[in-house]
PDB file of C-alpha atoms in Angstrom:
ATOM      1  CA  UNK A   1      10.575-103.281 212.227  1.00  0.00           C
ATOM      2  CA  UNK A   2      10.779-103.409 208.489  1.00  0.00           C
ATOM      3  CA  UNK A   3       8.241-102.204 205.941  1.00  0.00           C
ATOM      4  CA  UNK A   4       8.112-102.529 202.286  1.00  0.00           C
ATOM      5  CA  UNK A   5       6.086-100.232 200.357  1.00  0.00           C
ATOM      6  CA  UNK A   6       3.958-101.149 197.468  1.00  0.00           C
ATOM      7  CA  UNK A   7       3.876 -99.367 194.218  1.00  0.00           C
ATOM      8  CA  UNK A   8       0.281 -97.825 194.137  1.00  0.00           C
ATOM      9  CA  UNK A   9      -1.886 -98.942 191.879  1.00  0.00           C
ATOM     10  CA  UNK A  10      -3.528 -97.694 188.081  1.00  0.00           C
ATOM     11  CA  UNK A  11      -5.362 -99.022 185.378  1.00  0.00           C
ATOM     12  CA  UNK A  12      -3.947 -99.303 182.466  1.00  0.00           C
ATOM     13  CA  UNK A  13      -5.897 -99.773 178.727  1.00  0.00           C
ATOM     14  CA  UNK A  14      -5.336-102.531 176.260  1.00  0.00           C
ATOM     15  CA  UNK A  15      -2.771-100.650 173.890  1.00  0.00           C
ATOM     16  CA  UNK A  16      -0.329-100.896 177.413  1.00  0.00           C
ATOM     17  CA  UNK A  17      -1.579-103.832 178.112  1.00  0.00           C
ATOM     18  CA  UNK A  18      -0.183-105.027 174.773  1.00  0.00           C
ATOM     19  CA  UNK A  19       2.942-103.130 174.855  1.00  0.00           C
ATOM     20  CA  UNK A  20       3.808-104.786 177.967  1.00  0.00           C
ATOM     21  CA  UNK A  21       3.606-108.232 177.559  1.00  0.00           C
ATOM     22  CA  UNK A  22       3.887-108.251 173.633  1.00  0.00           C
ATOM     23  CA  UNK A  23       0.572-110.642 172.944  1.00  0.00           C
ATOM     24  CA  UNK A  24      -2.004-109.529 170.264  1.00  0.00           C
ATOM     25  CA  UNK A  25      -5.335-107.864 171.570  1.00  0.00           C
ATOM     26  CA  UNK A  26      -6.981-111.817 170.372  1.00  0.00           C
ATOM     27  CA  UNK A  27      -4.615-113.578 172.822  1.00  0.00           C
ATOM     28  CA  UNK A  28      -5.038-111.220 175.759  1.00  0.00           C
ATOM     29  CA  UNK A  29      -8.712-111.443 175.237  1.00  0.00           C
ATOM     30  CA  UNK A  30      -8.621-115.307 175.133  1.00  0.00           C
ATOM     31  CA  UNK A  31      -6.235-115.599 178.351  1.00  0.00           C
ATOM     32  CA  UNK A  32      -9.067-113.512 180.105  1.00  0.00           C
ATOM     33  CA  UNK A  33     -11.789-115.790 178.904  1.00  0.00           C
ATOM     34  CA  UNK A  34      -9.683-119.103 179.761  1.00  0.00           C
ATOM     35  CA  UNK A  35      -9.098-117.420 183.317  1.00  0.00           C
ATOM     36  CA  UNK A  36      -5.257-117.454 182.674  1.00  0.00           C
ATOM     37  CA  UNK A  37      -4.635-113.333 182.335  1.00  0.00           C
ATOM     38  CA  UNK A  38      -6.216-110.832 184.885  1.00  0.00           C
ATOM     39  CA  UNK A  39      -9.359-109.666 184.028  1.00  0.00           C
ATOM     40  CA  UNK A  40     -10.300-106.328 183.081  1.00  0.00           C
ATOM     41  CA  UNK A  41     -12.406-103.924 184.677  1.00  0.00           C
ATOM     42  CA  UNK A  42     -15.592-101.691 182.776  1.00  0.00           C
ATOM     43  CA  UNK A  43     -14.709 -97.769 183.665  1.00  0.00           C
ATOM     44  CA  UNK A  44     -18.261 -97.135 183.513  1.00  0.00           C
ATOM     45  CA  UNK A  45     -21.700 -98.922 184.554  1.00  0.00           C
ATOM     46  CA  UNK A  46     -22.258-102.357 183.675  1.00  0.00           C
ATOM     47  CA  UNK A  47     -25.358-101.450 181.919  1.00  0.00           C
ATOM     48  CA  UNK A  48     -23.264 -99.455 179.327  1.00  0.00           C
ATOM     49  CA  UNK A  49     -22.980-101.142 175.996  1.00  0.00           C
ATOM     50  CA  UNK A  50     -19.415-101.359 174.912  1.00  0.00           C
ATOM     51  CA  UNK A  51     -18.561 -99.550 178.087  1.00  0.00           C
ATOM     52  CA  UNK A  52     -14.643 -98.826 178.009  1.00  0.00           C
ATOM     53  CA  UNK A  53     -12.398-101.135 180.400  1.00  0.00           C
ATOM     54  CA  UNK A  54      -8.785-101.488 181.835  1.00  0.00           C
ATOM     55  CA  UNK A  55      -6.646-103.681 183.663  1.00  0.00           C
ATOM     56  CA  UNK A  56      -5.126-103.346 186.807  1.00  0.00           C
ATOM     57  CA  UNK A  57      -1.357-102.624 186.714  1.00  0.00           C
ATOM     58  CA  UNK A  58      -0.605-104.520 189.024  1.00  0.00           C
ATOM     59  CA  UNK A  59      -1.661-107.821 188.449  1.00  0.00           C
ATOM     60  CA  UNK A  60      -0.728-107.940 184.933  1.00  0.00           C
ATOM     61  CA  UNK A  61       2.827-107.178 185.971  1.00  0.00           C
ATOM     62  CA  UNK A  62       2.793-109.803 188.522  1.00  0.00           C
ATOM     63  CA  UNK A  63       1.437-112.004 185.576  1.00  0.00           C
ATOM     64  CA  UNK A  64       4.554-110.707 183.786  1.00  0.00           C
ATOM     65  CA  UNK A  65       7.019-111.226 186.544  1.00  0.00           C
ATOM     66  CA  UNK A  66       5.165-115.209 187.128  1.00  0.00           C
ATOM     67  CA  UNK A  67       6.131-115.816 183.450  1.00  0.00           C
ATOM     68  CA  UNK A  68       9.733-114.731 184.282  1.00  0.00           C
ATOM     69  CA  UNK A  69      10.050-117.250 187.051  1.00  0.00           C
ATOM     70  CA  UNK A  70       7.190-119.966 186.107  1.00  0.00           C
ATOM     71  CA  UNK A  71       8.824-122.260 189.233  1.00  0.00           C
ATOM     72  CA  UNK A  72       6.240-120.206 191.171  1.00  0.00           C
ATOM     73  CA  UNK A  73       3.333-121.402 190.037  1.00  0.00           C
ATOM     74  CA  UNK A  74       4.149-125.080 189.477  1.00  0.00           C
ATOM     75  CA  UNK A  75       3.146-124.095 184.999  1.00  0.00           C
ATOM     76  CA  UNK A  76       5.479-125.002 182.569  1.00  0.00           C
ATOM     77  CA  UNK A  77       5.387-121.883 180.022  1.00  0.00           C
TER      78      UNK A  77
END
């Protein structure tokens, strides 16, 4: 029986976010609106104004690693 382990998982805040896939802070926020970049989480409750937010790890590398091979999701990049 094989088993692959997954990397656990951490949030990560825009300046990372930015480092790692090289957009501006504009285009990352417009991919979220447009539904085409993960979306971010709020770190505290909703009902806090300007409450700070991150993004899972995760999913923006797997955004990454879909731009690195975009036969797997049928988008030409």
């Amino acid at each position: 029986m094989t088993t692959t382990a997954t990397a656990p998982d951490s949030l990560i805040r825009l300046p990372e976010v930015l480092k790692k896939t090289g957009l501006s802070r504009s285009t990352v926020l417009r991919l979220v609106k447009a539904n085409k970049f993960p979306s971010q989480r709020k770190l505290l409750d909703s009902g806090v104004r300007n409450a700070p937010v991150a993004w899972s790890a995760n999913e923006v590398q797997a955004w990454i690693d879909q731009r690195k091979n975009p036969a797997n999701d049928g988008e030409r990049q």
